[in-house]
XYZ file of C-alpha atoms in Angstrom:
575
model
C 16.373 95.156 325.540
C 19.643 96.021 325.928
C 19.531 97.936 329.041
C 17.904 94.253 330.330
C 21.203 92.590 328.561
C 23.594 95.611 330.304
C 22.442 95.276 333.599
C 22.431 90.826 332.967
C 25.912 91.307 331.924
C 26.686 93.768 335.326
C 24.965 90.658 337.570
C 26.763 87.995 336.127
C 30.512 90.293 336.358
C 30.128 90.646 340.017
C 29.396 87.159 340.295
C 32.283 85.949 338.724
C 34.169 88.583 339.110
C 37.493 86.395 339.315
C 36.873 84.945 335.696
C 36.347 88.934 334.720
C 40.066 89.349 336.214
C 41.609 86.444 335.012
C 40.493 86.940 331.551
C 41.369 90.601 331.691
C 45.056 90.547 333.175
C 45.446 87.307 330.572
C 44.667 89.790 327.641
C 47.011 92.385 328.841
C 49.728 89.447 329.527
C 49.478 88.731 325.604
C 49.431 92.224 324.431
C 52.411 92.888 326.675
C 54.641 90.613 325.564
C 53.373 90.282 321.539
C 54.740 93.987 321.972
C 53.499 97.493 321.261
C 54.437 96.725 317.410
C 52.230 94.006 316.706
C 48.795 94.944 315.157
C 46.919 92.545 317.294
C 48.142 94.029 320.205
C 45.918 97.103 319.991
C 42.543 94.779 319.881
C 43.505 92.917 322.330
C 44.287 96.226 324.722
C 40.804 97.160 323.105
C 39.287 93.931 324.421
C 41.422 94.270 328.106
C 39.467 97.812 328.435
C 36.153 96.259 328.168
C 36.609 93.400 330.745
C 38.059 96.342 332.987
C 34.674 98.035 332.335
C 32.855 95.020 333.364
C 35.196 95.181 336.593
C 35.630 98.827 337.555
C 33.699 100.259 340.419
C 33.187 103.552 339.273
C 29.739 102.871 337.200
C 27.030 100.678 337.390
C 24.837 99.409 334.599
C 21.908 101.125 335.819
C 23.610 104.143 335.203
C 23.295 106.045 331.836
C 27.020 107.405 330.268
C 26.656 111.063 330.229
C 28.284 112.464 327.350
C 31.662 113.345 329.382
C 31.754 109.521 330.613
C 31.888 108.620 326.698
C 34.087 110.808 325.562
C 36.641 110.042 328.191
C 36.235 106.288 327.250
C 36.580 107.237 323.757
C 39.722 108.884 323.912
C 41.613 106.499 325.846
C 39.910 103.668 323.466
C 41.795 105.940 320.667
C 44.426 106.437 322.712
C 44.989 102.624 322.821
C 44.991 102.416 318.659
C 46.986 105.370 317.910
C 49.403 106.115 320.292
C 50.031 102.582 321.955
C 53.589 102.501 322.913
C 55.812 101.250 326.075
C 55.429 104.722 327.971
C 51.524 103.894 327.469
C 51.429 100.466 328.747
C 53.825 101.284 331.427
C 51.480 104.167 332.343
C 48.445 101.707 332.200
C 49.997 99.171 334.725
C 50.504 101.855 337.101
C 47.058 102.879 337.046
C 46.069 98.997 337.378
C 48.026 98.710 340.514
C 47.110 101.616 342.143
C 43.529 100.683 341.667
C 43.736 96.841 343.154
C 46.003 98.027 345.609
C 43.427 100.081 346.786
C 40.862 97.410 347.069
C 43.430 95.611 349.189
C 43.092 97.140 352.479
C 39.374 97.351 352.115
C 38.540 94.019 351.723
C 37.321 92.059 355.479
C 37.048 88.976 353.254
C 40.993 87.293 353.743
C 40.564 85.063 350.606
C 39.558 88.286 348.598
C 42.259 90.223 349.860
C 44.719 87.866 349.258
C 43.522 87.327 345.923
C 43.917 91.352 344.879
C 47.436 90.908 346.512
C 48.355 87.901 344.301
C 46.980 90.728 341.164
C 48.876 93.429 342.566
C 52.051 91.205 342.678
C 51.794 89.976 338.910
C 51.152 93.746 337.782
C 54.243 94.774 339.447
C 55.955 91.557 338.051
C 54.718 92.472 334.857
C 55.961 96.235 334.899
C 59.400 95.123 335.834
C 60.186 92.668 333.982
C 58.214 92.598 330.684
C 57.774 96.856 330.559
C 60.306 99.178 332.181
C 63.413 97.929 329.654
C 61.909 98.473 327.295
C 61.888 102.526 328.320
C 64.745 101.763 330.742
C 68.055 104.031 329.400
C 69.844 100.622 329.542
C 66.999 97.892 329.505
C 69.790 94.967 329.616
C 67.856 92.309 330.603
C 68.053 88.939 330.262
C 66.285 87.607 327.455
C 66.050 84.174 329.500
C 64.374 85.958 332.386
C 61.796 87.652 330.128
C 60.953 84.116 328.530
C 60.656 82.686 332.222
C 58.315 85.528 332.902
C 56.355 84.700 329.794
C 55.723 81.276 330.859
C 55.504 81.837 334.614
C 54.092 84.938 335.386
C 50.422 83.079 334.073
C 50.180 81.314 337.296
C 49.026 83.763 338.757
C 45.935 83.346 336.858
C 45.525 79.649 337.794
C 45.912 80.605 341.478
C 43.024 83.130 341.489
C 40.571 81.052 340.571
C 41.340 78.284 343.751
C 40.898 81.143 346.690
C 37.884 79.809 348.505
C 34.777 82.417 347.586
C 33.513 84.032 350.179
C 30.309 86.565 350.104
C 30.539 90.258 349.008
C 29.769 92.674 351.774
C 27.541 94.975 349.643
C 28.509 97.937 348.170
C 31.710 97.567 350.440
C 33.353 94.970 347.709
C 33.574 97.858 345.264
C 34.675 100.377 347.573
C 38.188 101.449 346.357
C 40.695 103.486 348.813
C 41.526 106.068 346.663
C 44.261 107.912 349.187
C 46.128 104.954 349.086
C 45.539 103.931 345.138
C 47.211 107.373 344.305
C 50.176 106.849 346.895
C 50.724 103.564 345.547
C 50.689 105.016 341.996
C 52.969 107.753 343.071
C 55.311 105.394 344.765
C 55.754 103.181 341.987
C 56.682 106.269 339.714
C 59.330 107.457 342.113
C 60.585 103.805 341.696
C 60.507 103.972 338.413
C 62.246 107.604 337.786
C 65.015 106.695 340.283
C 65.922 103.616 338.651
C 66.587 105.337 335.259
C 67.838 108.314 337.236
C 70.472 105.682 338.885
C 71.113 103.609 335.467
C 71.714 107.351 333.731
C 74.082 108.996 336.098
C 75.932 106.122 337.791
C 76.002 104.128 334.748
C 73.737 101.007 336.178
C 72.376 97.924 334.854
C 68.542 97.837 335.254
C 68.217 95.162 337.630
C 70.787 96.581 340.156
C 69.667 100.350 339.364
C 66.085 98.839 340.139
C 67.121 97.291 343.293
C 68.559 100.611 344.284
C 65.891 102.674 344.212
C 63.744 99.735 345.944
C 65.604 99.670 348.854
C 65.684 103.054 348.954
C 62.189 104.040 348.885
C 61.561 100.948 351.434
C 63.572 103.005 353.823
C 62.420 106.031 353.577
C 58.579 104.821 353.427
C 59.919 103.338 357.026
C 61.715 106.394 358.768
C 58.205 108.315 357.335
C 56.211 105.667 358.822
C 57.854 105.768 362.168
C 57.593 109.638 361.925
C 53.949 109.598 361.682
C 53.238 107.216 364.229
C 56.249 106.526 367.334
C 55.368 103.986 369.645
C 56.129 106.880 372.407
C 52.873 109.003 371.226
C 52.792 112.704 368.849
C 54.531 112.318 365.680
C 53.522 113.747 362.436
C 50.386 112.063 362.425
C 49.068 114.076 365.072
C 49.847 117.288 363.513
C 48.734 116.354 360.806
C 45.439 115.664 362.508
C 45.373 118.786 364.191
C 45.311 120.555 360.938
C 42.590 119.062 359.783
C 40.511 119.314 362.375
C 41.550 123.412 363.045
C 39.290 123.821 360.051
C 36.606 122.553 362.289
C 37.662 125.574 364.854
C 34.699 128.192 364.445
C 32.389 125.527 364.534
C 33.584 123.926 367.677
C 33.130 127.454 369.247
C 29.149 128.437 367.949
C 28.561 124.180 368.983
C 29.956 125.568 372.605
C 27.641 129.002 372.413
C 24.771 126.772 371.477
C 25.125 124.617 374.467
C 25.810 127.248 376.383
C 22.700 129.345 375.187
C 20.521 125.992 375.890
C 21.019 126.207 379.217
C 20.698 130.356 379.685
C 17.866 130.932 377.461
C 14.304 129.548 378.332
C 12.173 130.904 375.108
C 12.680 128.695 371.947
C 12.316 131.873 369.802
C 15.017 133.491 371.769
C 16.841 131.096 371.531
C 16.819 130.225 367.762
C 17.274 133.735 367.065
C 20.604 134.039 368.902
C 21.707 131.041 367.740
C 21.116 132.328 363.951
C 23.008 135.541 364.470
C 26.209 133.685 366.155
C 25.705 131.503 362.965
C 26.592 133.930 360.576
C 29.890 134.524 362.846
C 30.970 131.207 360.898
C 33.939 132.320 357.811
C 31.363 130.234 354.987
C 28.041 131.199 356.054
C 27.017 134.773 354.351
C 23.171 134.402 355.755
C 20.299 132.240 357.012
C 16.792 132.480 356.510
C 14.772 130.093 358.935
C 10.831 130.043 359.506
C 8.549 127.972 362.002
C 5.293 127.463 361.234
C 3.674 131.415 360.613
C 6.503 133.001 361.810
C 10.225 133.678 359.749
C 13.332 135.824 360.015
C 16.037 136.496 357.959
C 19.658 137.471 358.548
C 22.820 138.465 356.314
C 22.906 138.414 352.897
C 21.639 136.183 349.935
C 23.873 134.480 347.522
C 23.410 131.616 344.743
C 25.288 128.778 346.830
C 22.343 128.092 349.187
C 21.568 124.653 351.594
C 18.048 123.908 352.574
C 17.115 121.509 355.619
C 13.211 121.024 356.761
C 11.864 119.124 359.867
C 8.829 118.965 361.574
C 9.685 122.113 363.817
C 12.049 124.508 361.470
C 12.754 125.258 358.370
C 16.645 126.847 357.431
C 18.679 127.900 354.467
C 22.044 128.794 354.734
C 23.780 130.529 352.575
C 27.392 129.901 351.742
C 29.691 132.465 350.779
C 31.831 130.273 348.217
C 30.535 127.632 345.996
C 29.208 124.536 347.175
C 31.901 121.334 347.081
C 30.176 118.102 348.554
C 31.956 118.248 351.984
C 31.002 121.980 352.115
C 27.394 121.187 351.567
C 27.298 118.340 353.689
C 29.315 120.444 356.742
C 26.602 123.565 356.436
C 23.903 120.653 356.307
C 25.328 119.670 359.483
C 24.819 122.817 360.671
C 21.403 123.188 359.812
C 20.358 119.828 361.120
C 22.387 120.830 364.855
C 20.459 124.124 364.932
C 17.156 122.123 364.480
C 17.867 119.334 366.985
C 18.941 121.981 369.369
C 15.716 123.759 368.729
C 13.614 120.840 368.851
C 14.696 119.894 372.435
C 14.315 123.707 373.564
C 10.853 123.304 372.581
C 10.462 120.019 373.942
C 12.006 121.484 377.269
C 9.205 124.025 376.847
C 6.661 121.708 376.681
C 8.016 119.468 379.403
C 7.914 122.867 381.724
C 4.072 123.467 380.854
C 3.387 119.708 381.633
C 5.574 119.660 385.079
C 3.009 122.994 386.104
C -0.076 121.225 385.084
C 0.857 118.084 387.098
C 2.020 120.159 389.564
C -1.749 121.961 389.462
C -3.279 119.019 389.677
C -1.737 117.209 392.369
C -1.743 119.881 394.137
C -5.945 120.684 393.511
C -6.112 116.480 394.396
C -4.451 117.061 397.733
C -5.688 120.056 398.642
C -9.627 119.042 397.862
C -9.248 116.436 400.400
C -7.891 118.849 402.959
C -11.496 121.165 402.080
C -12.856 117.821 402.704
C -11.501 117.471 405.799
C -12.672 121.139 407.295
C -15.549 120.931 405.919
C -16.340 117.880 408.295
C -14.617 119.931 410.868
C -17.359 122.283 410.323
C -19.790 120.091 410.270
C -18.836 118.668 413.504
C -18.985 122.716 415.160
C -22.189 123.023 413.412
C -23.950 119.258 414.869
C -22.769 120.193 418.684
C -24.353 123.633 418.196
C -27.218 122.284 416.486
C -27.556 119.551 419.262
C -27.090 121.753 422.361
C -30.208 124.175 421.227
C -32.462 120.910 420.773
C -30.971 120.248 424.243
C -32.138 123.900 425.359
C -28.710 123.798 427.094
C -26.277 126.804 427.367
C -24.156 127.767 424.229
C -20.967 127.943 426.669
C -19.663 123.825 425.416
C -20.154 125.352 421.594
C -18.423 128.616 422.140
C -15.748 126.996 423.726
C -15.307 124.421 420.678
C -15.714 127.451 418.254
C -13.106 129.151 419.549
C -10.658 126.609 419.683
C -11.703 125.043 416.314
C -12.277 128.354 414.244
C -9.061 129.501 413.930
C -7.380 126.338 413.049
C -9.769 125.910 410.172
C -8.982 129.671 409.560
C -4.982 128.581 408.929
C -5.671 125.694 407.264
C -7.860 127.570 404.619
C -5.296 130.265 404.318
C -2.582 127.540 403.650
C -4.529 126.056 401.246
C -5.478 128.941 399.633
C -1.932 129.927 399.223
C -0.604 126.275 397.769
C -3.266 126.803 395.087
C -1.738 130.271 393.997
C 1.594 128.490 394.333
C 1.587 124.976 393.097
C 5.153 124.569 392.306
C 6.469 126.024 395.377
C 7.478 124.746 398.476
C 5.508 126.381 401.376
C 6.475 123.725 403.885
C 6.998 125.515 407.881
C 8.367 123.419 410.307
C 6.527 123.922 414.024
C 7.659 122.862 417.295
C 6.146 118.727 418.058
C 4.898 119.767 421.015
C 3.026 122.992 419.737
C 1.831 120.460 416.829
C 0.767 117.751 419.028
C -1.053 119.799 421.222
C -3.173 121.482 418.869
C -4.359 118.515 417.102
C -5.358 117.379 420.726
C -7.897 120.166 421.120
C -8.974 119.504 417.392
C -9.837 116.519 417.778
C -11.010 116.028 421.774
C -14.512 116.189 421.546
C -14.725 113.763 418.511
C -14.012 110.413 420.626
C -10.140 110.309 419.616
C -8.086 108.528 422.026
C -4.484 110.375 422.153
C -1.800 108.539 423.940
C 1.702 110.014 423.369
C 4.712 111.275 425.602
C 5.560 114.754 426.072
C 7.760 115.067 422.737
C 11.118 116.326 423.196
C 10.782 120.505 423.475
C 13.616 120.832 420.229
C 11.662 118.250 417.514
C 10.015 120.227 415.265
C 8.260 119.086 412.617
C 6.436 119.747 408.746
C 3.268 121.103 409.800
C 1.581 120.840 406.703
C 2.377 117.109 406.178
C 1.637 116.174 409.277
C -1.776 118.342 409.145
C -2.765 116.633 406.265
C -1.441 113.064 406.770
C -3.028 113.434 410.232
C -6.509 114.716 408.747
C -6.907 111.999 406.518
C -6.055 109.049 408.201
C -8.067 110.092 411.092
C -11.131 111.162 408.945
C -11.376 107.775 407.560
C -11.242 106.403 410.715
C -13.964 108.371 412.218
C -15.967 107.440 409.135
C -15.499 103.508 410.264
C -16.635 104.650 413.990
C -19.272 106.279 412.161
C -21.236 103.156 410.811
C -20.234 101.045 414.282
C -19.942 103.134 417.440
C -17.696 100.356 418.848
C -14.724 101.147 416.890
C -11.983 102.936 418.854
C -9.434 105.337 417.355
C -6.237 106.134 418.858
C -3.310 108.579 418.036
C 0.281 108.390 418.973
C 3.220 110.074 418.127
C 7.029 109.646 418.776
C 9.724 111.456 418.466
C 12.373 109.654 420.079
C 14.726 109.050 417.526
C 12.566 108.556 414.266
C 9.804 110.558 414.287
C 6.566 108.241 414.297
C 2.732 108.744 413.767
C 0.845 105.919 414.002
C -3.449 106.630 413.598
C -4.965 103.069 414.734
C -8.633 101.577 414.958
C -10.031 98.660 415.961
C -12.646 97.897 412.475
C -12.844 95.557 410.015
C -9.416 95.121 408.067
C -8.861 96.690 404.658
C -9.671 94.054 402.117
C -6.383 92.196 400.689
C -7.237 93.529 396.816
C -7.913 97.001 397.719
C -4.767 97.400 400.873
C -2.060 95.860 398.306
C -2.193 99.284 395.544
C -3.505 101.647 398.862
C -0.925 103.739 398.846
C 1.173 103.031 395.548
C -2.093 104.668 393.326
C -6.031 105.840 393.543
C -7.932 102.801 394.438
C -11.678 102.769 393.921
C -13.905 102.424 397.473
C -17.125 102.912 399.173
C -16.249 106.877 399.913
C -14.012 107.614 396.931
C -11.117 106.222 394.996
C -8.520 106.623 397.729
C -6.766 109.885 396.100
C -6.846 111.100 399.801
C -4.125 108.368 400.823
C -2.026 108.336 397.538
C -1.470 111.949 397.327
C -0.833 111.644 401.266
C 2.172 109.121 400.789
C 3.477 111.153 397.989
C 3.617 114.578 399.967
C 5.424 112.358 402.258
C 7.613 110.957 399.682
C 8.689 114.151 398.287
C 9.286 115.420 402.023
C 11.607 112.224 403.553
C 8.660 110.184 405.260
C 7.171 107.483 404.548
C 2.760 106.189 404.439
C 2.587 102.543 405.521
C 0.074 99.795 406.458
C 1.867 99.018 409.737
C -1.101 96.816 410.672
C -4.100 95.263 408.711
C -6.038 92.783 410.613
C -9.537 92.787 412.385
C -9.784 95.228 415.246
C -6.190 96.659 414.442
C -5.608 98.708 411.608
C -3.136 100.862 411.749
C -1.493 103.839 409.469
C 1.995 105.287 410.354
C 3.461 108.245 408.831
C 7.468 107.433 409.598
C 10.529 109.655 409.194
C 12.766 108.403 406.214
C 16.168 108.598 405.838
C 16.146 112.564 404.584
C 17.943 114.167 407.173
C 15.904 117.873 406.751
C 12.776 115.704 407.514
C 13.056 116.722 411.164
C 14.124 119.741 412.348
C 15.645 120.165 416.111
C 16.881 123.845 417.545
């Protein structure tokens, strides 16, 4: 029940949190000027401290008090009974002030932060006026002005309340720059000391000895200002930065070792072991333990000030050699998690290797099957004019002629193939002379029905043998297999290599059907023989070599494939 009334009382605080301040600096206005003497002064400083409860950032209502938290409130909540005096109040303000002046500058709301300027600008009216003479050496002031200040200084608290409310940004509203809160409380007692210091040794009224040391500390907050940050670049700013950051020096150097180790070393284990050892070159770390999955490894020594990170691929503890401040656990944290990413992407480079050799096995076994394919009906060609000429009864001299041109072509091929399957990833690519090239797929070819109408080409071209071998195979295979079911079809070859080097593999059957000739070279489309692998993995050998597989022509009795030099300038070769 009253943890429900606690955190009721919390909600409805930060609701109206201007009310909460209102009714708190209104309480401290009374006490202040009813005077440190006067017995109701000391419950109504009593009842100020709980609205600044209700207000403070620092805890929450769903937050228990630990016994430290009490005892602190207790003591200043005797402090306030006991010892109440002018040094106490004056104390008191400055505390207030520092703390709204550091909500000022971290408030995006404008309303809000001009209504914690309008508080900040009362508490200093109030510690000037109503609180410093009566410490002051010579607190001569105007009992007029003080009365004024009675009356007039509550405005304040009727202004608050008409700022326009605006939303609170979340935990930001609470968010108090403490940096600046403790300058600001520090600058107000270096006002304060040099005004008595001026009223004691040069014999000053309080106003003018206050006005002094104002103008004085303006300045030099200026020239300080204009120190840290000239409009011509540097200043102290900068070096003040630089210190702070030269902390970060050791680190900056195993972050450049790491990098530099992801790109030398290929083993993750190699890698994460190095990277532990340079670790420990770090001034905080004393040792680090990691482990991934089964396997773990140890280094340096063991102490009680220990940081543990986990993720899906490693484990780590480091161990610090002094004890463990927030920023020093969060900076070996850092650490940790680094070291893990790192690791993470060596094994995911890893893994990306393996997967770039299987898809490299594979497209390679696709390609190469169709090239088997192809000598195999090579061979089965040799074997049918063989077969047919001792049905004939006629003499062997046609076949022996044919085996010995055909033989030994099919006799390279194999060996080529053979040696891109024991080499997947490697580029085995030779580059023959056109002419050499053309000439032998002439003779392949000759006694299959192949038309062959070309120029001489030029006696420098050279080109990729094993492209066009295998572009040439399979575009001409699948046009013998159309002349195959209709012995009217005609298929012609041309090549040229003036300028761009062009082979164009025509025949005059049916055209390839719009559904199937639109994804016939972009991926495996399914079709009466096969899925078209034969073609795709065609056009990408000639991708990856600076050609290009095309449909020049798709109609009825003219369809025509052309395997055309891109714009790679290795793609043709001339001596």
């Amino acid at each position: 029940m009253l943890e429900r009334l606690a955190n009721r009382t919390w909600s409805l605080s930060q609701r109206y949190w201007r009310v909460v301040v209102v009714a708190m600096l209104a309480l401290l206005h009374v006490a202040v000027f009813r005077g440190v003497a006067d017995p109701w002064a000391r419950a109504l400083m009593l009842a100020h401290l709980g609205l600044l409860l209700l207000w403070q950032p620092f805890l929450r209502a769903e937050q228990r008090i630990s016994a430290t938290q009490g005892f602190i409130l207790a003591l200043v909540a005797s402090a306030v009974m006991l010892w109440l005096d002018w040094w106490f109040l004056a104390f008191w303000v400055v505390v207030l002030a520092g703390l709204v002046g550091g909500k000022v500058y971290q408030q995006d709301a404008p309303w809000q932060r001009r209504c914690y300027l309008v508080v900040l600008v009362y508490l200093l009216a109030l510690l000037a006026i109503a609180v410093l003479p009566e410490i002051a050496p010579r607190g001569d002031i105007d009992p007029e002005v003080r009365g004024y200040a009675e009356l007039l200084l509550p405005a304040a608290f009727l202004l608050i309340p008409l700022f326009p409310a605006e939303p609170d940004s979340g935990e930001g509203a609470h968010f108090i720059d403490f940096f600046y809160s403790i300058f600001l409380m520090l600058l107000l007692v270096v006002i304060i000391l040099g005004s008595f210091t001026f009223m004691t040794l040069r014999r000053m009224p309080y106003l003018e000895a206050l006005t002094y040391t104002v103008f004085i500390t303006a300045g030099t907050v200026f020239l300080l200002a204009l120190a840290w940050n000239p409009r011509t670049g540097g200043g102290l700013g900068v070096f003040f930065a630089r210190y702070l950051f030269s902390i970060g020096l050791p680190v900056e150097k195993w972050l450049h070792f790491l990098a530099e180790l992801l790109q030398a070393e290929t083993r993750p284990e190699r890698f994460l072991e190095e990277a532990v050892v340079a670790l420990l070159r770090l001034p905080s770390v004393a040792g680090v333990r990691w482990r991934v999955h089964d396997v773990s490894g140890e280094h340096g020594t063991n102490t009680p000030h220990a940081v543990d990170y986990s993720s899906n691929e490693l484990a780590i503890t480091i161990w610090s050699r002094h004890r463990l401040s927030p920023a020093l656990r969060w900076h070996l944290h850092l650490l940790a998690q680094l070291l893990a990413a790192f690791y993470a992407a060596k094994l995911h480079e890893e893994k990306l290797r393996h997967a770039s050799y299987l898809q490299a096995v594979h497209e390679t076994g696709a390609r190469l099957t169709h090239d088997i394919k192809n000598l195999l009906q090579s061979l089965s060609v040799l074997t049918s004019v063989a077969a047919r000429e001792e049905e004939e009864g006629r003499a062997p001299a046609q076949s022996q002629a044919l085996l010995r041109r055909q033989l030994p072509l099919i006799e390279r091929r194999l060996a080529e193939t053979l040696q891109k399957f024991q080499r997947p990833q490697q580029d085995t690519e030779t580059y023959v002379s056109a002419r050499t090239w053309w000439d032998s797929l002439v003779r392949q070819y000759r006694d299959e029905g192949v038309e062959f109408a070309a120029g001489q080409p030029p006696a420098g071209a050279r080109l990729p043998r094993s492209l066009f071998d295998t572009v040439a195979d399979n575009l001409m295979r699948n046009a013998l297999a159309k002349r195959a079911a209709d012995r009217e079809v005609r298929v012609r070859v041309t090549l040229d290599c003036a300028g761009a080097v062009r082979l164009r593999v025509c025949d005059s059957g049916a055209a390839i059907p719009a559904e199937v000739a639109g994804s016939l070279l972009r991926a495996p489309v399914a079709s009466k023989t096969g899925l078209g692998i034969g073609l795709f993995q065609a056009a990408r050998l000639a991708e990856s070599a600076g050609y290009r597989l095309e449909l020049e022509t798709n109609r009825d009795d003219e369809v025509c494939f052309a395997l055309v030099q891109g714009s790679t300038p290795a793609a043709i070769m001339r001596a």
